[in-house]
Amino acid sequence: MVIGTAVGENGLVVTGGAAEVDAALGGRLEAVLTALGATGKAGETVRFATLGTLPAATVLAVGLGPLAPPSAPLDAEVLRRAAGAALRALAGTGSVALALAAAPGSITAESVRAVAEGALLGTYSFDRLRTTSAKGLPTPVGALTLLVDGASLPLAQAEIDRAVVVAESVVLVRDLVNTPPSHLSPALLADVAVEQATAAGVTVEVLDEVALAEGGFGGIVGVGQGSANPPRLIRLEWRGGGESSALALVGKGITFDSGGLSLKPPTAMEWMKTDMAGAAAVLATVVAAARLRLPVTVTGWMPCAENMPSGDAIRPSDVLTLRGGTRVEVLNTDAEGRLVLADALVRAAEEAPGLIVDIATLTGAQIVSLGQRTSAVMGRDDAVEAVTTAAAATGESVWPMPLPPELRKGLDSTVADIANVPPGGSRDGGMLVAAHFLAHFVPNEASWAHLDIAGPSWNGGQPYGHTPKGGTGVIVRTLIQLAEDLAGPPSDQGSTIAG
Ligand code: BES
Ligand code: MN
Ligand code: ZN
């Protein structure tokens, strides 16, 4: 059983939901935890045996950090992370009950959602490539129970149903990111997309290398031509609303980024299987929209290629003709994401969707600017605001960044319409320059935002909260929320409709 602790004014306090445990211990729960060294700080876990005083064999107290103004509701992301940390600490346990949401009577939809999501995400592990003999690691928790009072039950059930879809979507992205390029080529990623889409009732279309060449997708073809594994462009559609799409999502799907002839050094390449995290997030979101039956039409575009050096690879100084006819001088083959995205953005805009959001592990400069846990959003004001609003509601860290006009000139090419990097290789404002390149391919009248998730897509450090090592599944929660926001308020069940 999991309960929450926090840092109060005079040391450790036990949060709502632990009343039953406290009573079973004769009101000495705080004393027990303090004796065990618990302080209530965020992420701390302390476990003790109940020795028959409670149905649960052990109690795990997880720290939530400093208690906000005593009566204020706990921040949802604080709960989400605590639930995640608790479930990670309990790996190997058969079944777990959580009394984290809040005290009986004060349980909110938001807190149930957060605890359910965090707990489900905390059970993640990626073991499919281990042989059985190498296992012997603790198995993830098998069954989860959320403890709520009877009055909160209907509310809780609806939130748990949603949380299961959301968590499975995040897990799909983690699995795809963690799957190495030996097991995930563009064609195999397309196979996963077809399988997932078909099961959820999402329409899916795949363009292969021949169709891509015929369609004038010179960026996707060019980036993919150095590899033995040919490129793909995947189109997804969930028609939950009108005929035209309210939201088009475009995700960078580089299944491995070696840099191409502008080869990366070995350690930079080590984690470049994460370079399809944007495409995976697009797939997971469109499938989630379908599973949640959101009354909104959402399309997804996944331009997928493997960026490799070879005798067939594009060379620095090559000129590619992208979809729509724009000529691009490729001065650095490692700036490949913008090339595949440009093609897909042009194609997505041809359908005139209400809002276009692209998601990409686009630049190392993103990590320099915002670190490994905060994604950047750039683009047109209305679109940027829609994304930051959705992100804030989900607890994902997303920060708006500008597109200073003077940075655009750096991409002027001496031979073509635009270069993919500034000639001479200036790295100044690299994330913003990349966004400028993309903006060149989005019609002026379109509402468009670009998310750079290079750092946040991958956790190279230790697990924390509900985030494991490796693929994080970041931004999917924000994108699902964004689709929900565009769908409008849920159809009313009658309670607030005046007669
Ligand atoms: N996939 C990388 C960006 C990246 C870096 C993603 C680190 C995740 C973690 C991208 O294709 C790339 O190589 N960008 C270059 C651009 C440069 C050549 C202008 C970069 O950021 O170094
Ligand atoms: Mn690259
Ligand atoms: Zn890349």
mmCIF file of N, CA and C in Angstrom, residues 131-231:
data_model
loop_
_atom_site.group_PDB
_atom_site.id
_atom_site.type_symbol
_atom_site.label_atom_id
_atom_site.label_comp_id
_atom_site.label_asym_id
_atom_site.label_seq_id
_atom_site.Cartn_x
_atom_site.Cartn_y
_atom_site.Cartn_z
ATOM 1 N N THR A 131 17.570 -11.958 -23.293
ATOM 2 C CA THR A 131 17.279 -13.383 -23.330
ATOM 3 C C THR A 131 16.814 -13.765 -21.931
ATOM 4 N N THR A 132 16.085 -14.864 -21.806
ATOM 5 C CA THR A 132 15.529 -15.222 -20.508
ATOM 6 C C THR A 132 16.626 -15.388 -19.466
ATOM 7 N N SER A 133 17.791 -15.916 -19.906
ATOM 8 C CA SER A 133 18.852 -16.180 -18.927
ATOM 9 C C SER A 133 19.381 -14.889 -18.312
ATOM 10 N N ALA A 134 19.279 -13.786 -19.065
ATOM 11 C CA ALA A 134 19.806 -12.522 -18.557
ATOM 12 C C ALA A 134 18.787 -11.789 -17.695
ATOM 13 N N LYS A 135 17.607 -12.374 -17.540
ATOM 14 C CA LYS A 135 16.591 -11.674 -16.747
ATOM 15 C C LYS A 135 16.943 -11.725 -15.260
ATOM 16 N N GLY A 136 16.008 -12.032 -14.389
ATOM 17 C CA GLY A 136 16.345 -12.045 -12.979
ATOM 18 C C GLY A 136 16.247 -10.659 -12.383
ATOM 19 N N LEU A 137 15.778 -9.704 -13.180
ATOM 20 C CA LEU A 137 15.511 -8.362 -12.655
ATOM 21 C C LEU A 137 14.118 -8.392 -12.031
ATOM 22 N N PRO A 138 13.836 -7.510 -11.064
ATOM 23 C CA PRO A 138 12.495 -7.517 -10.493
ATOM 24 C C PRO A 138 11.448 -7.247 -11.576
ATOM 25 N N THR A 139 10.362 -7.981 -11.532
ATOM 26 C CA THR A 139 9.313 -7.760 -12.532
ATOM 27 C C THR A 139 8.467 -6.559 -12.122
ATOM 28 N N PRO A 140 7.941 -5.825 -13.100
ATOM 29 C CA PRO A 140 7.100 -4.673 -12.765
ATOM 30 C C PRO A 140 5.857 -5.117 -12.000
ATOM 31 N N VAL A 141 5.314 -4.216 -11.209
ATOM 32 C CA VAL A 141 4.101 -4.507 -10.443
ATOM 33 C C VAL A 141 2.999 -4.985 -11.388
ATOM 34 N N GLY A 142 2.291 -6.039 -10.981
ATOM 35 C CA GLY A 142 1.305 -6.653 -11.863
ATOM 36 C C GLY A 142 -0.073 -6.039 -11.803
ATOM 37 N N ALA A 143 -0.541 -5.662 -10.612
ATOM 38 C CA ALA A 143 -1.918 -5.156 -10.482
ATOM 39 C C ALA A 143 -1.932 -3.898 -9.627
ATOM 40 N N LEU A 144 -2.734 -2.943 -10.041
ATOM 41 C CA LEU A 144 -2.817 -1.667 -9.333
ATOM 42 C C LEU A 144 -4.229 -1.421 -8.848
ATOM 43 N N THR A 145 -4.374 -0.912 -7.631
ATOM 44 C CA THR A 145 -5.678 -0.519 -7.120
ATOM 45 C C THR A 145 -5.573 0.917 -6.633
ATOM 46 N N LEU A 146 -6.544 1.741 -7.000
ATOM 47 C CA LEU A 146 -6.584 3.107 -6.474
ATOM 48 C C LEU A 146 -7.645 3.156 -5.392
ATOM 49 N N LEU A 147 -7.272 3.622 -4.214
ATOM 50 C CA LEU A 147 -8.240 3.704 -3.131
ATOM 51 C C LEU A 147 -8.915 5.077 -3.157
ATOM 52 N N VAL A 148 -10.225 5.065 -3.310
ATOM 53 C CA VAL A 148 -11.006 6.309 -3.259
ATOM 54 C C VAL A 148 -12.248 6.049 -2.418
ATOM 55 N N ASP A 149 -12.910 7.109 -1.964
ATOM 56 C CA ASP A 149 -14.147 6.891 -1.209
ATOM 57 C C ASP A 149 -15.293 6.622 -2.184
ATOM 58 N N GLY A 150 -16.360 6.029 -1.684
ATOM 59 C CA GLY A 150 -17.475 5.600 -2.522
ATOM 60 C C GLY A 150 -18.038 6.720 -3.378
ATOM 61 N N ALA A 151 -18.120 7.921 -2.807
ATOM 62 C CA ALA A 151 -18.727 9.041 -3.527
ATOM 63 C C ALA A 151 -17.918 9.422 -4.761
ATOM 64 N N SER A 152 -16.609 9.162 -4.710
ATOM 65 C CA SER A 152 -15.737 9.563 -5.830
ATOM 66 C C SER A 152 -15.633 8.495 -6.907
ATOM 67 N N LEU A 153 -16.295 7.374 -6.685
ATOM 68 C CA LEU A 153 -16.088 6.225 -7.565
ATOM 69 C C LEU A 153 -16.385 6.469 -9.042
ATOM 70 N N PRO A 154 -17.556 7.036 -9.402
ATOM 71 C CA PRO A 154 -17.832 7.221 -10.837
ATOM 72 C C PRO A 154 -16.803 8.135 -11.500
ATOM 73 N N LEU A 155 -16.479 9.215 -10.814
ATOM 74 C CA LEU A 155 -15.467 10.151 -11.298
ATOM 75 C C LEU A 155 -14.131 9.444 -11.469
ATOM 76 N N ALA A 156 -13.773 8.638 -10.493
ATOM 77 C CA ALA A 156 -12.482 7.960 -10.521
ATOM 78 C C ALA A 156 -12.420 6.960 -11.668
ATOM 79 N N GLN A 157 -13.513 6.227 -11.890
ATOM 80 C CA GLN A 157 -13.481 5.208 -12.943
ATOM 81 C C GLN A 157 -13.236 5.837 -14.313
ATOM 82 N N ALA A 158 -13.904 6.963 -14.589
ATOM 83 C CA ALA A 158 -13.721 7.631 -15.886
ATOM 84 C C ALA A 158 -12.272 8.103 -16.045
ATOM 85 N N GLU A 159 -11.719 8.633 -14.965
ATOM 86 C CA GLU A 159 -10.335 9.123 -15.038
ATOM 87 C C GLU A 159 -9.348 7.980 -15.212
ATOM 88 N N ILE A 160 -9.643 6.862 -14.559
ATOM 89 C CA ILE A 160 -8.740 5.710 -14.692
ATOM 90 C C ILE A 160 -8.787 5.161 -16.119
ATOM 91 N N ASP A 161 -9.980 5.108 -16.699
ATOM 92 C CA ASP A 161 -10.088 4.630 -18.088
ATOM 93 C C ASP A 161 -9.250 5.498 -19.021
ATOM 94 N N ARG A 162 -9.327 6.814 -18.825
ATOM 95 C CA ARG A 162 -8.534 7.725 -19.662
ATOM 96 C C ARG A 162 -7.044 7.536 -19.387
ATOM 97 N N ALA A 163 -6.702 7.415 -18.104
ATOM 98 C CA ALA A 163 -5.287 7.280 -17.731
ATOM 99 C C ALA A 163 -4.660 6.034 -18.354
ATOM 100 N N VAL A 164 -5.443 4.966 -18.473
ATOM 101 C CA VAL A 164 -4.910 3.735 -19.073
ATOM 102 C C VAL A 164 -4.547 3.991 -20.538
ATOM 103 N N VAL A 165 -5.429 4.691 -21.257
ATOM 104 C CA VAL A 165 -5.135 5.000 -22.663
ATOM 105 C C VAL A 165 -3.913 5.915 -22.758
ATOM 106 N N VAL A 166 -3.874 6.934 -21.905
ATOM 107 C CA VAL A 166 -2.749 7.878 -21.942
ATOM 108 C C VAL A 166 -1.432 7.159 -21.633
ATOM 109 N N ALA A 167 -1.440 6.352 -20.578
ATOM 110 C CA ALA A 167 -0.204 5.664 -20.189
ATOM 111 C C ALA A 167 0.234 4.682 -21.270
ATOM 112 N N GLU A 168 -0.703 3.971 -21.863
ATOM 113 C CA GLU A 168 -0.324 3.030 -22.932
ATOM 114 C C GLU A 168 0.244 3.778 -24.133
ATOM 115 N N SER A 169 -0.228 4.996 -24.353
ATOM 116 C CA SER A 169 0.299 5.803 -25.461
ATOM 117 C C SER A 169 1.743 6.207 -25.178
ATOM 118 N N VAL A 170 1.995 6.637 -23.944
ATOM 119 C CA VAL A 170 3.357 7.011 -23.556
ATOM 120 C C VAL A 170 4.282 5.790 -23.655
ATOM 121 N N VAL A 171 3.769 4.649 -23.223
ATOM 122 C CA VAL A 171 4.556 3.411 -23.253
ATOM 123 C C VAL A 171 4.879 2.997 -24.695
ATOM 124 N N LEU A 172 3.937 3.192 -25.593
ATOM 125 C CA LEU A 172 4.193 2.879 -27.007
ATOM 126 C C LEU A 172 5.394 3.686 -27.511
ATOM 127 N N VAL A 173 5.434 4.975 -27.153
ATOM 128 C CA VAL A 173 6.553 5.819 -27.594
ATOM 129 C C VAL A 173 7.860 5.358 -26.938
ATOM 130 N N ARG A 174 7.819 5.075 -25.645
ATOM 131 C CA ARG A 174 9.033 4.583 -24.963
ATOM 132 C C ARG A 174 9.554 3.329 -25.641
ATOM 133 N N ASP A 175 8.647 2.383 -25.921
ATOM 134 C CA ASP A 175 9.059 1.123 -26.549
ATOM 135 C C ASP A 175 9.685 1.378 -27.918
ATOM 136 N N LEU A 176 9.046 2.245 -28.709
ATOM 137 C CA LEU A 176 9.566 2.504 -30.059
ATOM 138 C C LEU A 176 10.924 3.198 -29.994
ATOM 139 N N VAL A 177 11.067 4.140 -29.065
ATOM 140 C CA VAL A 177 12.351 4.842 -28.930
ATOM 141 C C VAL A 177 13.437 3.873 -28.450
ATOM 142 N N ASN A 178 13.100 3.021 -27.507
ATOM 143 C CA ASN A 178 14.099 2.094 -26.962
ATOM 144 C C ASN A 178 14.479 0.985 -27.944
ATOM 145 N N THR A 179 13.605 0.724 -28.910
ATOM 146 C CA THR A 179 13.894 -0.323 -29.894
ATOM 147 C C THR A 179 15.016 0.160 -30.817
ATOM 148 N N PRO A 180 16.112 -0.606 -30.885
ATOM 149 C CA PRO A 180 17.266 -0.145 -31.669
ATOM 150 C C PRO A 180 16.998 -0.228 -33.174
ATOM 151 N N PRO A 181 17.814 0.475 -33.959
ATOM 152 C CA PRO A 181 17.606 0.492 -35.413
ATOM 153 C C PRO A 181 17.735 -0.886 -36.050
ATOM 154 N N SER A 182 18.452 -1.809 -35.392
ATOM 155 C CA SER A 182 18.517 -3.186 -35.915
ATOM 156 C C SER A 182 17.133 -3.816 -35.937
ATOM 157 N N HIS A 183 16.243 -3.312 -35.084
ATOM 158 C CA HIS A 183 14.905 -3.873 -34.964
ATOM 159 C C HIS A 183 13.819 -2.886 -35.364
ATOM 160 N N LEU A 184 14.207 -1.702 -35.843
ATOM 161 C CA LEU A 184 13.197 -0.701 -36.225
ATOM 162 C C LEU A 184 13.708 0.169 -37.377
ATOM 163 N N SER A 185 13.529 -0.342 -38.582
ATOM 164 C CA SER A 185 13.828 0.427 -39.789
ATOM 165 C C SER A 185 12.596 1.266 -40.116
ATOM 166 N N PRO A 186 12.691 2.187 -41.088
ATOM 167 C CA PRO A 186 11.484 2.925 -41.491
ATOM 168 C C PRO A 186 10.336 1.998 -41.889
ATOM 169 N N ALA A 187 10.650 0.916 -42.624
ATOM 170 C CA ALA A 187 9.581 0.006 -43.053
ATOM 171 C C ALA A 187 8.952 -0.704 -41.854
ATOM 172 N N LEU A 188 9.770 -1.069 -40.869
ATOM 173 C CA LEU A 188 9.216 -1.734 -39.679
ATOM 174 C C LEU A 188 8.402 -0.762 -38.844
ATOM 175 N N LEU A 189 8.840 0.495 -38.779
ATOM 176 C CA LEU A 189 8.053 1.508 -38.067
ATOM 177 C C LEU A 189 6.699 1.690 -38.755
ATOM 178 N N ALA A 190 6.711 1.652 -40.077
ATOM 179 C CA ALA A 190 5.447 1.736 -40.819
ATOM 180 C C ALA A 190 4.556 0.534 -40.495
ATOM 181 N N ASP A 191 5.166 -0.648 -40.363
ATOM 182 C CA ASP A 191 4.381 -1.837 -40.000
ATOM 183 C C ASP A 191 3.707 -1.653 -38.637
ATOM 184 N N VAL A 192 4.459 -1.105 -37.673
ATOM 185 C CA VAL A 192 3.884 -0.856 -36.341
ATOM 186 C C VAL A 192 2.733 0.144 -36.455
ATOM 187 N N ALA A 193 2.935 1.175 -37.262
ATOM 188 C CA ALA A 193 1.891 2.195 -37.423
ATOM 189 C C ALA A 193 0.625 1.581 -38.003
ATOM 190 N N VAL A 194 0.789 0.724 -39.006
ATOM 191 C CA VAL A 194 -0.369 0.092 -39.642
ATOM 192 C C VAL A 194 -1.106 -0.788 -38.633
ATOM 193 N N GLU A 195 -0.325 -1.545 -37.864
ATOM 194 C CA GLU A 195 -0.903 -2.447 -36.870
ATOM 195 C C GLU A 195 -1.675 -1.663 -35.792
ATOM 196 N N GLN A 196 -1.029 -0.635 -35.256
ATOM 197 C CA GLN A 196 -1.652 0.176 -34.198
ATOM 198 C C GLN A 196 -2.888 0.902 -34.720
ATOM 199 N N ALA A 197 -2.756 1.494 -35.896
ATOM 200 C CA ALA A 197 -3.847 2.284 -36.462
ATOM 201 C C ALA A 197 -5.043 1.391 -36.747
ATOM 202 N N THR A 198 -4.787 0.254 -37.375
ATOM 203 C CA THR A 198 -5.872 -0.637 -37.753
ATOM 204 C C THR A 198 -6.642 -1.096 -36.514
ATOM 205 N N ALA A 199 -5.916 -1.437 -35.462
ATOM 206 C CA ALA A 199 -6.577 -1.906 -34.240
ATOM 207 C C ALA A 199 -7.449 -0.830 -33.615
ATOM 208 N N ALA A 200 -7.086 0.453 -33.830
ATOM 209 C CA ALA A 200 -7.818 1.547 -33.174
ATOM 210 C C ALA A 200 -8.882 2.183 -34.061
ATOM 211 N N GLY A 201 -8.966 1.770 -35.328
ATOM 212 C CA GLY A 201 -9.929 2.394 -36.229
ATOM 213 C C GLY A 201 -9.424 3.694 -36.844
ATOM 214 N N VAL A 202 -8.106 3.784 -36.970
ATOM 215 C CA VAL A 202 -7.472 4.943 -37.606
ATOM 216 C C VAL A 202 -7.117 4.562 -39.045
ATOM 217 N N THR A 203 -7.424 5.459 -40.002
ATOM 218 C CA THR A 203 -7.051 5.201 -41.395
ATOM 219 C C THR A 203 -5.548 5.404 -41.548
ATOM 220 N N VAL A 204 -4.891 4.500 -42.270
ATOM 221 C CA VAL A 204 -3.440 4.630 -42.423
ATOM 222 C C VAL A 204 -3.035 4.372 -43.865
ATOM 223 N N GLU A 205 -2.090 5.159 -44.338
ATOM 224 C CA GLU A 205 -1.546 5.038 -45.691
ATOM 225 C C GLU A 205 -0.030 5.108 -45.586
ATOM 226 N N VAL A 206 0.672 4.276 -46.343
ATOM 227 C CA VAL A 206 2.136 4.303 -46.307
ATOM 228 C C VAL A 206 2.672 4.538 -47.718
ATOM 229 N N LEU A 207 3.487 5.560 -47.891
ATOM 230 C CA LEU A 207 4.188 5.769 -49.162
ATOM 231 C C LEU A 207 5.571 5.140 -49.058
ATOM 232 N N ASP A 208 5.923 4.271 -50.024
ATOM 233 C CA ASP A 208 7.266 3.681 -50.014
ATOM 234 C C ASP A 208 8.202 4.560 -50.838
ATOM 235 N N GLU A 209 9.454 4.093 -51.021
ATOM 236 C CA GLU A 209 10.460 4.955 -51.670
ATOM 237 C C GLU A 209 10.079 5.306 -53.107
ATOM 238 N N VAL A 210 9.377 4.393 -53.785
ATOM 239 C CA VAL A 210 8.978 4.667 -55.165
ATOM 240 C C VAL A 210 7.900 5.755 -55.184
ATOM 241 N N ALA A 211 6.896 5.597 -54.317
ATOM 242 C CA ALA A 211 5.817 6.586 -54.236
ATOM 243 C C ALA A 211 6.352 7.937 -53.768
ATOM 244 N N LEU A 212 7.344 7.915 -52.895
ATOM 245 C CA LEU A 212 7.932 9.171 -52.404
ATOM 246 C C LEU A 212 8.639 9.923 -53.530
ATOM 247 N N ALA A 213 9.371 9.173 -54.366
ATOM 248 C CA ALA A 213 10.056 9.806 -55.492
ATOM 249 C C ALA A 213 9.023 10.377 -56.461
ATOM 250 N N GLU A 214 7.977 9.594 -56.741
ATOM 251 C CA GLU A 214 6.915 10.062 -57.644
ATOM 252 C C GLU A 214 6.213 11.293 -57.102
ATOM 253 N N GLY A 215 6.068 11.346 -55.778
ATOM 254 C CA GLY A 215 5.365 12.469 -55.153
ATOM 255 C C GLY A 215 6.235 13.704 -54.949
ATOM 256 N N GLY A 216 7.487 13.621 -55.346
ATOM 257 C CA GLY A 216 8.359 14.793 -55.247
ATOM 258 C C GLY A 216 8.861 15.082 -53.841
ATOM 259 N N PHE A 217 8.934 14.042 -53.013
ATOM 260 C CA PHE A 217 9.419 14.222 -51.636
ATOM 261 C C PHE A 217 10.945 14.098 -51.594
ATOM 262 N N GLY A 218 11.606 15.101 -52.164
ATOM 263 C CA GLY A 218 13.062 15.030 -52.314
ATOM 264 C C GLY A 218 13.832 15.039 -51.007
ATOM 265 N N GLY A 219 13.245 15.588 -49.958
ATOM 266 C CA GLY A 219 13.918 15.618 -48.659
ATOM 267 C C GLY A 219 13.943 14.237 -48.030
ATOM 268 N N ILE A 220 12.798 13.575 -48.021
ATOM 269 C CA ILE A 220 12.717 12.240 -47.406
ATOM 270 C C ILE A 220 13.544 11.248 -48.221
ATOM 271 N N VAL A 221 13.421 11.331 -49.554
ATOM 272 C CA VAL A 221 14.186 10.434 -50.423
ATOM 273 C C VAL A 221 15.675 10.703 -50.259
ATOM 274 N N GLY A 222 16.056 11.975 -50.249
ATOM 275 C CA GLY A 222 17.471 12.342 -50.153
ATOM 276 C C GLY A 222 18.097 11.853 -48.857
ATOM 277 N N VAL A 223 17.429 12.106 -47.737
ATOM 278 C CA VAL A 223 17.983 11.668 -46.446
ATOM 279 C C VAL A 223 18.058 10.144 -46.400
ATOM 280 N N GLY A 224 17.069 9.477 -47.001
ATOM 281 C CA GLY A 224 17.012 8.018 -46.911
ATOM 282 C C GLY A 224 17.925 7.297 -47.879
ATOM 283 N N GLN A 225 18.463 8.002 -48.874
ATOM 284 C CA GLN A 225 19.131 7.278 -49.969
ATOM 285 C C GLN A 225 20.490 6.685 -49.599
ATOM 286 N N GLY A 226 21.063 7.094 -48.491
ATOM 287 C CA GLY A 226 22.343 6.511 -48.077
ATOM 288 C C GLY A 226 22.180 5.185 -47.364
ATOM 289 N N SER A 227 20.947 4.830 -47.055
ATOM 290 C CA SER A 227 20.714 3.636 -46.245
ATOM 291 C C SER A 227 20.184 2.473 -47.068
ATOM 292 N N ALA A 228 20.520 1.262 -46.634
ATOM 293 C CA ALA A 228 19.950 0.055 -47.248
ATOM 294 C C ALA A 228 18.480 -0.101 -46.876
ATOM 295 N N ASN A 229 18.060 0.615 -45.837
ATOM 296 C CA ASN A 229 16.665 0.532 -45.397
ATOM 297 C C ASN A 229 15.901 1.749 -45.926
ATOM 298 N N PRO A 230 15.078 1.589 -46.950
ATOM 299 C CA PRO A 230 14.474 2.739 -47.633
ATOM 300 C C PRO A 230 13.464 3.485 -46.767
ATOM 301 N N PRO A 231 13.227 4.754 -47.111
ATOM 302 C CA PRO A 231 12.356 5.623 -46.316
ATOM 303 C C PRO A 231 10.867 5.352 -46.545
#
